[in-house]
Amino acid sequence: MARLYIIFLSALLALAACAAPPPPLQLGSDGKPLPKLYRIRSGETAEIQFRMLDAVNSLRQAAGQSPLILDASLNAAAATHSRDMSLQNRPWHFGSDGSSPIERVQRVGYTGHLVGETISETYETELETLSAWMEEPGSRRVILAPDAKKMGFSWLQEDNGKIWWTMVLGG
């Protein structure tokens, strides 16, 4: 019995030694590890939107603010702006037609008032992006705004992996 155990263990160790080693860590020109590409798959929209909503609401709760709810109109405004930023190849708050965030939320039929918009051009996940937004005073102010009641969140990911994130908050 002990002999069978030793043979089995030896075979297992031999198989483990045959396993391919992990790929070498790739370093950028600054000597730091290159980030792993975050690829969003089709069908993950609701999961990502609710993960962001949960994270934002946790931050708001810690700051003593009321929770937000997702709003389909604000999601549409965010999606439109993410797509437009990609086409313009620049992260900014004005549309290629000169539209402001206020005009974009009105165009999608949102009847409340715009609290603010946060945007990002990155290769990072939604939660890494939220963390970066929270370190920027203007974006942090929007995310924690006391009069915010609803949230829209969307993105466009290019073939190269770059993601254009947009969050719109309304009251």
Short mmCIF file of N, CA and C in Angstrom, two decimals:
data_model
loop_
_atom_site.label_atom_id
_atom_site.label_comp_id
_atom_site.label_asym_id
_atom_site.label_seq_id
_atom_site.Cartn_x
_atom_site.Cartn_y
_atom_site.Cartn_z
N MET A 1 0.82 -1.18 0.00
CA MET A 1 0.00 0.00 0.00
C MET A 1 0.87 1.26 0.00
N ALA A 2 1.92 1.24 0.84
CA ALA A 2 2.83 2.38 0.91
C ALA A 2 3.55 2.54 -0.43
N ARG A 3 3.85 1.40 -1.06
CA ARG A 3 4.52 1.45 -2.36
C ARG A 3 3.62 2.12 -3.40
N LEU A 4 2.34 1.80 -3.43
CA LEU A 4 1.39 2.44 -4.35
C LEU A 4 1.31 3.94 -4.09
N TYR A 5 1.29 4.29 -2.84
CA TYR A 5 1.22 5.70 -2.46
C TYR A 5 2.45 6.44 -2.97
N ILE A 6 3.63 5.86 -2.83
CA ILE A 6 4.87 6.49 -3.28
C ILE A 6 4.88 6.62 -4.80
N ILE A 7 4.42 5.59 -5.49
CA ILE A 7 4.37 5.64 -6.96
C ILE A 7 3.39 6.74 -7.40
N PHE A 8 2.23 6.79 -6.77
CA PHE A 8 1.23 7.80 -7.10
C PHE A 8 1.76 9.21 -6.84
N LEU A 9 2.42 9.41 -5.72
CA LEU A 9 2.98 10.70 -5.36
C LEU A 9 4.09 11.10 -6.33
N SER A 10 4.93 10.13 -6.73
CA SER A 10 6.00 10.40 -7.69
C SER A 10 5.42 10.81 -9.04
N ALA A 11 4.37 10.11 -9.48
CA ALA A 11 3.74 10.44 -10.75
C ALA A 11 3.11 11.84 -10.70
N LEU A 12 2.51 12.15 -9.58
CA LEU A 12 1.90 13.47 -9.41
C LEU A 12 2.96 14.57 -9.45
N LEU A 13 4.08 14.37 -8.78
CA LEU A 13 5.16 15.35 -8.80
C LEU A 13 5.75 15.49 -10.21
N ALA A 14 5.87 14.39 -10.93
CA ALA A 14 6.40 14.44 -12.29
C ALA A 14 5.46 15.24 -13.19
N LEU A 15 4.16 15.04 -13.04
CA LEU A 15 3.19 15.80 -13.83
C LEU A 15 3.24 17.28 -13.47
N ALA A 16 3.38 17.57 -12.21
CA ALA A 16 3.44 18.96 -11.77
C ALA A 16 4.68 19.65 -12.35
N ALA A 17 5.77 18.92 -12.46
CA ALA A 17 6.99 19.50 -13.01
C ALA A 17 6.85 19.77 -14.50
N CYS A 18 5.96 19.06 -15.18
CA CYS A 18 5.74 19.25 -16.61
C CYS A 18 4.84 20.44 -16.91
N ALA A 19 4.17 20.95 -15.93
CA ALA A 19 3.26 22.07 -16.16
C ALA A 19 4.04 23.27 -16.65
N ALA A 20 3.43 24.02 -17.55
CA ALA A 20 4.09 25.19 -18.11
C ALA A 20 4.28 26.25 -17.02
N PRO A 21 5.45 26.84 -16.99
CA PRO A 21 5.68 27.90 -15.99
C PRO A 21 4.82 29.12 -16.34
N PRO A 22 4.53 29.95 -15.37
CA PRO A 22 3.74 31.13 -15.67
C PRO A 22 4.50 32.03 -16.64
N PRO A 23 3.79 32.79 -17.46
CA PRO A 23 4.49 33.66 -18.41
C PRO A 23 5.32 34.70 -17.64
N PRO A 24 6.44 35.09 -18.22
CA PRO A 24 7.29 36.07 -17.52
C PRO A 24 6.55 37.40 -17.36
N LEU A 25 6.83 38.07 -16.29
CA LEU A 25 6.22 39.37 -16.01
C LEU A 25 6.78 40.37 -17.00
N GLN A 26 5.89 41.08 -17.70
CA GLN A 26 6.34 42.07 -18.67
C GLN A 26 6.43 43.43 -17.97
N LEU A 27 7.56 44.10 -18.21
CA LEU A 27 7.80 45.39 -17.58
C LEU A 27 7.74 46.50 -18.61
N GLY A 28 7.22 47.63 -18.19
CA GLY A 28 7.18 48.81 -19.05
C GLY A 28 8.52 49.52 -19.02
N SER A 29 8.62 50.63 -19.77
CA SER A 29 9.87 51.39 -19.85
C SER A 29 10.25 51.99 -18.50
N ASP A 30 9.25 52.13 -17.60
CA ASP A 30 9.54 52.68 -16.27
C ASP A 30 9.96 51.60 -15.27
N GLY A 31 10.04 50.34 -15.74
CA GLY A 31 10.44 49.24 -14.87
C GLY A 31 9.32 48.64 -14.07
N LYS A 32 8.13 49.19 -14.20
CA LYS A 32 6.97 48.68 -13.46
C LYS A 32 6.24 47.65 -14.32
N PRO A 33 5.55 46.70 -13.67
CA PRO A 33 4.81 45.69 -14.44
C PRO A 33 3.73 46.34 -15.30
N LEU A 34 3.61 45.85 -16.53
CA LEU A 34 2.54 46.34 -17.40
C LEU A 34 1.21 45.79 -16.89
N PRO A 35 0.16 46.59 -16.97
CA PRO A 35 -1.13 46.11 -16.47
C PRO A 35 -1.68 45.00 -17.36
N LYS A 36 -2.46 44.13 -16.74
CA LYS A 36 -3.14 43.08 -17.49
C LYS A 36 -4.37 43.71 -18.13
N LEU A 37 -4.61 43.40 -19.37
CA LEU A 37 -5.74 43.98 -20.10
C LEU A 37 -7.06 43.54 -19.48
N TYR A 38 -7.87 44.50 -19.15
CA TYR A 38 -9.21 44.25 -18.61
C TYR A 38 -10.17 44.24 -19.78
N ARG A 39 -10.67 43.08 -20.12
CA ARG A 39 -11.55 42.95 -21.28
C ARG A 39 -12.98 42.74 -20.79
N ILE A 40 -13.88 43.63 -21.19
CA ILE A 40 -15.29 43.51 -20.83
C ILE A 40 -15.97 42.66 -21.90
N ARG A 41 -16.62 41.61 -21.47
CA ARG A 41 -17.32 40.72 -22.40
C ARG A 41 -18.76 41.17 -22.58
N SER A 42 -19.32 40.85 -23.73
CA SER A 42 -20.72 41.19 -23.96
C SER A 42 -21.57 40.45 -22.94
N GLY A 43 -22.63 41.07 -22.52
CA GLY A 43 -23.50 40.47 -21.53
C GLY A 43 -23.14 40.82 -20.10
N GLU A 44 -22.08 41.59 -19.89
CA GLU A 44 -21.66 41.97 -18.54
C GLU A 44 -22.16 43.35 -18.12
N THR A 45 -22.94 44.00 -18.96
CA THR A 45 -23.35 45.37 -18.68
C THR A 45 -24.03 45.52 -17.33
N ALA A 46 -25.06 44.75 -17.07
CA ALA A 46 -25.80 44.89 -15.81
C ALA A 46 -24.89 44.57 -14.62
N GLU A 47 -24.08 43.55 -14.74
CA GLU A 47 -23.18 43.16 -13.64
C GLU A 47 -22.23 44.30 -13.30
N ILE A 48 -21.64 44.91 -14.32
CA ILE A 48 -20.69 46.00 -14.09
C ILE A 48 -21.41 47.23 -13.55
N GLN A 49 -22.58 47.55 -14.10
CA GLN A 49 -23.31 48.72 -13.62
C GLN A 49 -23.71 48.55 -12.15
N PHE A 50 -24.18 47.38 -11.78
CA PHE A 50 -24.59 47.17 -10.39
C PHE A 50 -23.38 47.08 -9.44
N ARG A 51 -22.25 46.56 -9.94
CA ARG A 51 -21.04 46.54 -9.12
C ARG A 51 -20.61 47.99 -8.83
N MET A 52 -20.68 48.84 -9.85
CA MET A 52 -20.33 50.25 -9.64
C MET A 52 -21.34 50.93 -8.72
N LEU A 53 -22.62 50.65 -8.91
CA LEU A 53 -23.65 51.24 -8.04
C LEU A 53 -23.41 50.84 -6.59
N ASP A 54 -23.13 49.57 -6.34
CA ASP A 54 -22.86 49.11 -4.97
C ASP A 54 -21.64 49.81 -4.38
N ALA A 55 -20.59 49.97 -5.18
CA ALA A 55 -19.37 50.62 -4.68
C ALA A 55 -19.63 52.10 -4.38
N VAL A 56 -20.34 52.77 -5.28
CA VAL A 56 -20.65 54.18 -5.06
C VAL A 56 -21.53 54.33 -3.82
N ASN A 57 -22.53 53.47 -3.68
CA ASN A 57 -23.41 53.56 -2.51
C ASN A 57 -22.67 53.26 -1.20
N SER A 58 -21.69 52.40 -1.24
CA SER A 58 -20.87 52.15 -0.04
C SER A 58 -20.09 53.41 0.34
N LEU A 59 -19.53 54.07 -0.65
CA LEU A 59 -18.79 55.31 -0.39
C LEU A 59 -19.73 56.40 0.12
N ARG A 60 -20.91 56.48 -0.48
CA ARG A 60 -21.88 57.49 -0.06
C ARG A 60 -22.36 57.21 1.37
N GLN A 61 -22.60 55.95 1.69
CA GLN A 61 -23.03 55.60 3.05
C GLN A 61 -21.97 55.99 4.06
N ALA A 62 -20.70 55.71 3.73
CA ALA A 62 -19.61 56.06 4.65
C ALA A 62 -19.51 57.57 4.85
N ALA A 63 -19.97 58.33 3.83
CA ALA A 63 -19.93 59.80 3.91
C ALA A 63 -21.24 60.37 4.46
N GLY A 64 -22.17 59.49 4.85
CA GLY A 64 -23.44 59.95 5.41
C GLY A 64 -24.45 60.41 4.37
N GLN A 65 -24.30 59.97 3.11
CA GLN A 65 -25.22 60.36 2.04
C GLN A 65 -26.18 59.23 1.70
N SER A 66 -27.31 59.59 1.12
CA SER A 66 -28.31 58.59 0.76
C SER A 66 -27.86 57.79 -0.47
N PRO A 67 -28.37 56.57 -0.60
CA PRO A 67 -27.97 55.73 -1.74
C PRO A 67 -28.59 56.21 -3.05
N LEU A 68 -27.96 55.82 -4.14
CA LEU A 68 -28.44 56.15 -5.48
C LEU A 68 -29.14 54.93 -6.07
N ILE A 69 -29.95 55.17 -7.09
CA ILE A 69 -30.52 54.08 -7.88
C ILE A 69 -30.11 54.28 -9.33
N LEU A 70 -30.00 53.18 -10.07
CA LEU A 70 -29.67 53.27 -11.49
C LEU A 70 -30.86 53.82 -12.24
N ASP A 71 -30.59 54.64 -13.23
CA ASP A 71 -31.64 55.24 -14.04
C ASP A 71 -31.33 54.96 -15.51
N ALA A 72 -32.30 54.37 -16.22
CA ALA A 72 -32.09 53.99 -17.62
C ALA A 72 -31.78 55.19 -18.50
N SER A 73 -32.43 56.32 -18.27
CA SER A 73 -32.16 57.51 -19.08
C SER A 73 -30.73 58.00 -18.87
N LEU A 74 -30.30 58.02 -17.62
CA LEU A 74 -28.93 58.46 -17.34
C LEU A 74 -27.91 57.46 -17.87
N ASN A 75 -28.24 56.16 -17.85
CA ASN A 75 -27.37 55.16 -18.47
C ASN A 75 -27.21 55.46 -19.96
N ALA A 76 -28.31 55.83 -20.62
CA ALA A 76 -28.28 56.14 -22.06
C ALA A 76 -27.42 57.37 -22.32
N ALA A 77 -27.55 58.39 -21.48
CA ALA A 77 -26.73 59.60 -21.64
C ALA A 77 -25.25 59.26 -21.46
N ALA A 78 -24.95 58.42 -20.48
CA ALA A 78 -23.56 58.02 -20.23
C ALA A 78 -23.01 57.21 -21.41
N ALA A 79 -23.80 56.30 -21.94
CA ALA A 79 -23.36 55.48 -23.07
C ALA A 79 -23.08 56.35 -24.30
N THR A 80 -23.97 57.30 -24.55
CA THR A 80 -23.81 58.19 -25.70
C THR A 80 -22.52 58.99 -25.57
N HIS A 81 -22.26 59.49 -24.38
CA HIS A 81 -21.05 60.31 -24.20
C HIS A 81 -19.79 59.47 -24.27
N SER A 82 -19.80 58.26 -23.73
CA SER A 82 -18.63 57.39 -23.82
C SER A 82 -18.28 57.11 -25.28
N ARG A 83 -19.30 56.81 -26.06
CA ARG A 83 -19.11 56.54 -27.49
C ARG A 83 -18.54 57.78 -28.19
N ASP A 84 -19.09 58.95 -27.84
CA ASP A 84 -18.65 60.20 -28.47
C ASP A 84 -17.21 60.55 -28.08
N MET A 85 -16.84 60.33 -26.82
CA MET A 85 -15.45 60.61 -26.42
C MET A 85 -14.48 59.73 -27.21
N SER A 86 -14.87 58.48 -27.42
CA SER A 86 -14.02 57.57 -28.19
C SER A 86 -13.85 58.09 -29.62
N LEU A 87 -14.94 58.54 -30.22
CA LEU A 87 -14.86 59.06 -31.59
C LEU A 87 -13.99 60.32 -31.66
N GLN A 88 -14.05 61.14 -30.62
CA GLN A 88 -13.24 62.36 -30.58
C GLN A 88 -11.80 62.07 -30.14
N ASN A 89 -11.61 60.90 -29.54
CA ASN A 89 -10.33 60.48 -28.98
C ASN A 89 -9.81 61.47 -27.94
N ARG A 90 -10.72 61.92 -27.08
CA ARG A 90 -10.32 62.79 -25.97
C ARG A 90 -11.38 62.75 -24.88
N PRO A 91 -10.93 62.69 -23.64
CA PRO A 91 -11.88 62.71 -22.53
C PRO A 91 -12.21 64.15 -22.14
N TRP A 92 -13.41 64.56 -22.45
CA TRP A 92 -13.85 65.87 -21.99
C TRP A 92 -15.36 65.88 -21.91
N HIS A 93 -15.90 66.90 -21.29
CA HIS A 93 -17.32 66.91 -20.97
C HIS A 93 -18.21 67.44 -22.08
N PHE A 94 -17.65 67.84 -23.20
CA PHE A 94 -18.47 68.37 -24.29
C PHE A 94 -18.54 67.37 -25.43
N GLY A 95 -19.72 67.24 -26.01
CA GLY A 95 -19.91 66.32 -27.12
C GLY A 95 -19.32 66.87 -28.40
N SER A 96 -19.16 66.03 -29.40
CA SER A 96 -18.62 66.46 -30.69
C SER A 96 -19.52 67.50 -31.35
N ASP A 97 -20.79 67.55 -30.93
CA ASP A 97 -21.72 68.55 -31.45
C ASP A 97 -21.79 69.78 -30.55
N GLY A 98 -20.89 69.86 -29.57
CA GLY A 98 -20.87 70.99 -28.66
C GLY A 98 -21.80 70.83 -27.46
N SER A 99 -22.46 69.67 -27.34
CA SER A 99 -23.43 69.47 -26.27
C SER A 99 -22.75 69.39 -24.91
N SER A 100 -23.47 69.88 -23.91
CA SER A 100 -23.01 69.82 -22.53
C SER A 100 -23.67 68.60 -21.86
N PRO A 101 -23.20 68.23 -20.67
CA PRO A 101 -23.87 67.14 -19.94
C PRO A 101 -25.36 67.44 -19.70
N ILE A 102 -25.69 68.69 -19.43
CA ILE A 102 -27.11 69.06 -19.21
C ILE A 102 -27.93 68.77 -20.45
N GLU A 103 -27.43 69.16 -21.61
CA GLU A 103 -28.17 68.90 -22.87
C GLU A 103 -28.31 67.41 -23.13
N ARG A 104 -27.27 66.64 -22.83
CA ARG A 104 -27.33 65.20 -23.10
C ARG A 104 -28.36 64.50 -22.23
N VAL A 105 -28.47 64.89 -20.95
CA VAL A 105 -29.48 64.23 -20.11
C VAL A 105 -30.89 64.65 -20.52
N GLN A 106 -31.03 65.89 -21.00
CA GLN A 106 -32.35 66.33 -21.50
C GLN A 106 -32.73 65.56 -22.76
N ARG A 107 -31.77 65.33 -23.65
CA ARG A 107 -32.03 64.61 -24.91
C ARG A 107 -32.56 63.20 -24.68
N VAL A 108 -32.13 62.56 -23.60
CA VAL A 108 -32.57 61.18 -23.34
C VAL A 108 -33.85 61.15 -22.52
N GLY A 109 -34.42 62.32 -22.23
CA GLY A 109 -35.70 62.38 -21.54
C GLY A 109 -35.63 62.41 -20.03
N TYR A 110 -34.45 62.65 -19.47
CA TYR A 110 -34.34 62.73 -18.01
C TYR A 110 -35.00 64.02 -17.55
N THR A 111 -35.92 63.91 -16.60
CA THR A 111 -36.67 65.09 -16.16
C THR A 111 -36.12 65.73 -14.89
N GLY A 112 -35.21 65.07 -14.22
CA GLY A 112 -34.59 65.66 -13.02
C GLY A 112 -33.48 66.61 -13.41
N HIS A 113 -32.76 67.11 -12.42
CA HIS A 113 -31.65 68.01 -12.72
C HIS A 113 -30.33 67.24 -12.71
N LEU A 114 -29.40 67.72 -13.51
CA LEU A 114 -28.07 67.12 -13.56
C LEU A 114 -27.29 67.54 -12.32
N VAL A 115 -26.73 66.59 -11.62
CA VAL A 115 -25.86 66.88 -10.49
C VAL A 115 -24.42 67.00 -10.98
N GLY A 116 -24.01 66.09 -11.85
CA GLY A 116 -22.65 66.15 -12.38
C GLY A 116 -22.32 64.92 -13.21
N GLU A 117 -21.16 64.99 -13.82
CA GLU A 117 -20.70 63.93 -14.70
C GLU A 117 -19.22 63.68 -14.39
N THR A 118 -18.83 62.42 -14.34
CA THR A 118 -17.42 62.06 -14.21
C THR A 118 -17.05 61.20 -15.41
N ILE A 119 -15.85 61.42 -15.93
CA ILE A 119 -15.41 60.71 -17.13
C ILE A 119 -13.99 60.21 -16.95
N SER A 120 -13.62 59.22 -17.75
CA SER A 120 -12.26 58.71 -17.69
C SER A 120 -11.91 57.99 -18.99
N GLU A 121 -10.66 58.09 -19.37
CA GLU A 121 -10.09 57.34 -20.49
C GLU A 121 -8.99 56.49 -19.87
N THR A 122 -9.17 55.17 -19.85
CA THR A 122 -8.23 54.33 -19.11
C THR A 122 -8.27 52.89 -19.63
N TYR A 123 -7.37 52.09 -19.10
CA TYR A 123 -7.38 50.65 -19.34
C TYR A 123 -7.77 49.92 -18.05
N GLU A 124 -8.18 50.68 -17.04
CA GLU A 124 -8.46 50.13 -15.72
C GLU A 124 -9.90 49.66 -15.58
N THR A 125 -10.13 48.86 -14.56
CA THR A 125 -11.48 48.37 -14.27
C THR A 125 -12.35 49.51 -13.77
N GLU A 126 -13.63 49.25 -13.67
CA GLU A 126 -14.55 50.27 -13.17
C GLU A 126 -14.25 50.64 -11.72
N LEU A 127 -13.84 49.68 -10.91
CA LEU A 127 -13.55 49.98 -9.52
C LEU A 127 -12.23 50.73 -9.35
N GLU A 128 -11.25 50.42 -10.18
CA GLU A 128 -10.01 51.20 -10.18
C GLU A 128 -10.28 52.63 -10.63
N THR A 129 -11.17 52.77 -11.60
CA THR A 129 -11.55 54.09 -12.09
C THR A 129 -12.28 54.87 -11.00
N LEU A 130 -13.18 54.22 -10.29
CA LEU A 130 -13.88 54.87 -9.18
C LEU A 130 -12.89 55.34 -8.12
N SER A 131 -11.91 54.53 -7.83
CA SER A 131 -10.89 54.90 -6.86
C SER A 131 -10.14 56.16 -7.31
N ALA A 132 -9.80 56.22 -8.59
CA ALA A 132 -9.12 57.41 -9.12
C ALA A 132 -10.03 58.63 -9.05
N TRP A 133 -11.32 58.44 -9.36
CA TRP A 133 -12.28 59.55 -9.28
C TRP A 133 -12.37 60.08 -7.85
N MET A 134 -12.34 59.18 -6.88
CA MET A 134 -12.47 59.61 -5.49
C MET A 134 -11.25 60.39 -5.00
N GLU A 135 -10.13 60.25 -5.68
CA GLU A 135 -8.94 61.01 -5.31
C GLU A 135 -8.92 62.39 -5.95
N GLU A 136 -9.79 62.64 -6.92
CA GLU A 136 -9.87 63.93 -7.60
C GLU A 136 -11.01 64.72 -6.96
N PRO A 137 -10.73 65.89 -6.39
CA PRO A 137 -11.76 66.62 -5.63
C PRO A 137 -13.06 66.91 -6.40
N GLY A 138 -12.97 67.29 -7.66
CA GLY A 138 -14.19 67.58 -8.42
C GLY A 138 -15.06 66.36 -8.63
N SER A 139 -14.45 65.25 -9.00
CA SER A 139 -15.20 64.00 -9.20
C SER A 139 -15.75 63.48 -7.87
N ARG A 140 -14.95 63.59 -6.83
CA ARG A 140 -15.40 63.15 -5.50
C ARG A 140 -16.63 63.94 -5.07
N ARG A 141 -16.62 65.24 -5.33
CA ARG A 141 -17.75 66.09 -4.97
C ARG A 141 -19.03 65.64 -5.70
N VAL A 142 -18.90 65.27 -6.98
CA VAL A 142 -20.05 64.79 -7.75
C VAL A 142 -20.56 63.48 -7.16
N ILE A 143 -19.68 62.54 -6.92
CA ILE A 143 -20.06 61.20 -6.45
C ILE A 143 -20.73 61.26 -5.07
N LEU A 144 -20.27 62.18 -4.23
CA LEU A 144 -20.82 62.27 -2.87
C LEU A 144 -21.84 63.41 -2.72
N ALA A 145 -22.29 63.98 -3.82
CA ALA A 145 -23.22 65.12 -3.76
C ALA A 145 -24.49 64.76 -2.99
N PRO A 146 -24.87 65.59 -2.01
CA PRO A 146 -26.05 65.29 -1.20
C PRO A 146 -27.36 65.27 -2.00
N ASP A 147 -27.43 66.04 -3.09
CA ASP A 147 -28.68 66.10 -3.85
C ASP A 147 -28.77 65.03 -4.93
N ALA A 148 -27.76 64.19 -5.08
CA ALA A 148 -27.81 63.11 -6.08
C ALA A 148 -28.76 62.02 -5.60
N LYS A 149 -29.60 61.56 -6.50
CA LYS A 149 -30.56 60.49 -6.20
C LYS A 149 -30.46 59.34 -7.20
N LYS A 150 -30.00 59.65 -8.42
CA LYS A 150 -29.96 58.64 -9.48
C LYS A 150 -28.60 58.66 -10.16
N MET A 151 -28.25 57.50 -10.72
CA MET A 151 -26.96 57.34 -11.37
C MET A 151 -27.12 56.66 -12.71
N GLY A 152 -26.37 57.14 -13.67
CA GLY A 152 -26.22 56.46 -14.95
C GLY A 152 -24.75 56.13 -15.11
N PHE A 153 -24.46 54.96 -15.63
CA PHE A 153 -23.06 54.54 -15.76
C PHE A 153 -22.92 53.69 -17.01
N SER A 154 -21.96 54.05 -17.85
CA SER A 154 -21.73 53.26 -19.05
C SER A 154 -20.31 53.49 -19.55
N TRP A 155 -19.96 52.83 -20.65
CA TRP A 155 -18.61 52.85 -21.17
C TRP A 155 -18.61 52.41 -22.61
N LEU A 156 -17.49 52.64 -23.24
CA LEU A 156 -17.20 52.05 -24.54
C LEU A 156 -15.79 51.52 -24.47
N GLN A 157 -15.60 50.25 -24.82
CA GLN A 157 -14.25 49.69 -24.85
C GLN A 157 -13.84 49.51 -26.30
N GLU A 158 -12.69 50.08 -26.63
CA GLU A 158 -12.15 49.96 -27.98
C GLU A 158 -11.48 48.59 -28.15
N ASP A 159 -11.22 48.23 -29.39
CA ASP A 159 -10.58 46.95 -29.68
C ASP A 159 -9.22 46.81 -28.99
N ASN A 160 -8.50 47.93 -28.79
CA ASN A 160 -7.19 47.87 -28.16
C ASN A 160 -7.28 47.76 -26.63
N GLY A 161 -8.50 47.78 -26.08
CA GLY A 161 -8.70 47.62 -24.65
C GLY A 161 -8.98 48.91 -23.91
N LYS A 162 -8.73 50.06 -24.54
CA LYS A 162 -8.98 51.34 -23.88
C LYS A 162 -10.47 51.46 -23.59
N ILE A 163 -10.78 51.97 -22.39
CA ILE A 163 -12.17 52.11 -21.97
C ILE A 163 -12.47 53.58 -21.70
N TRP A 164 -13.59 54.03 -22.22
CA TRP A 164 -14.08 55.38 -22.01
C TRP A 164 -15.25 55.27 -21.05
N TRP A 165 -15.04 55.62 -19.77
CA TRP A 165 -16.06 55.50 -18.74
C TRP A 165 -16.80 56.83 -18.57
N THR A 166 -18.11 56.76 -18.34
CA THR A 166 -18.90 57.94 -18.02
C THR A 166 -19.90 57.60 -16.93
N MET A 167 -19.92 58.44 -15.90
CA MET A 167 -20.93 58.33 -14.83
C MET A 167 -21.67 59.66 -14.78
N VAL A 168 -23.01 59.59 -14.79
CA VAL A 168 -23.84 60.77 -14.72
C VAL A 168 -24.74 60.65 -13.50
N LEU A 169 -24.74 61.69 -12.67
CA LEU A 169 -25.61 61.69 -11.48
C LEU A 169 -26.67 62.76 -11.63
N GLY A 170 -27.89 62.39 -11.24
CA GLY A 170 -29.01 63.32 -11.32
C GLY A 170 -29.76 63.39 -10.01
N GLY A 171 -30.49 64.49 -9.87
CA GLY A 171 -31.29 64.69 -8.66
C GLY A 171 -32.76 64.57 -8.95
#
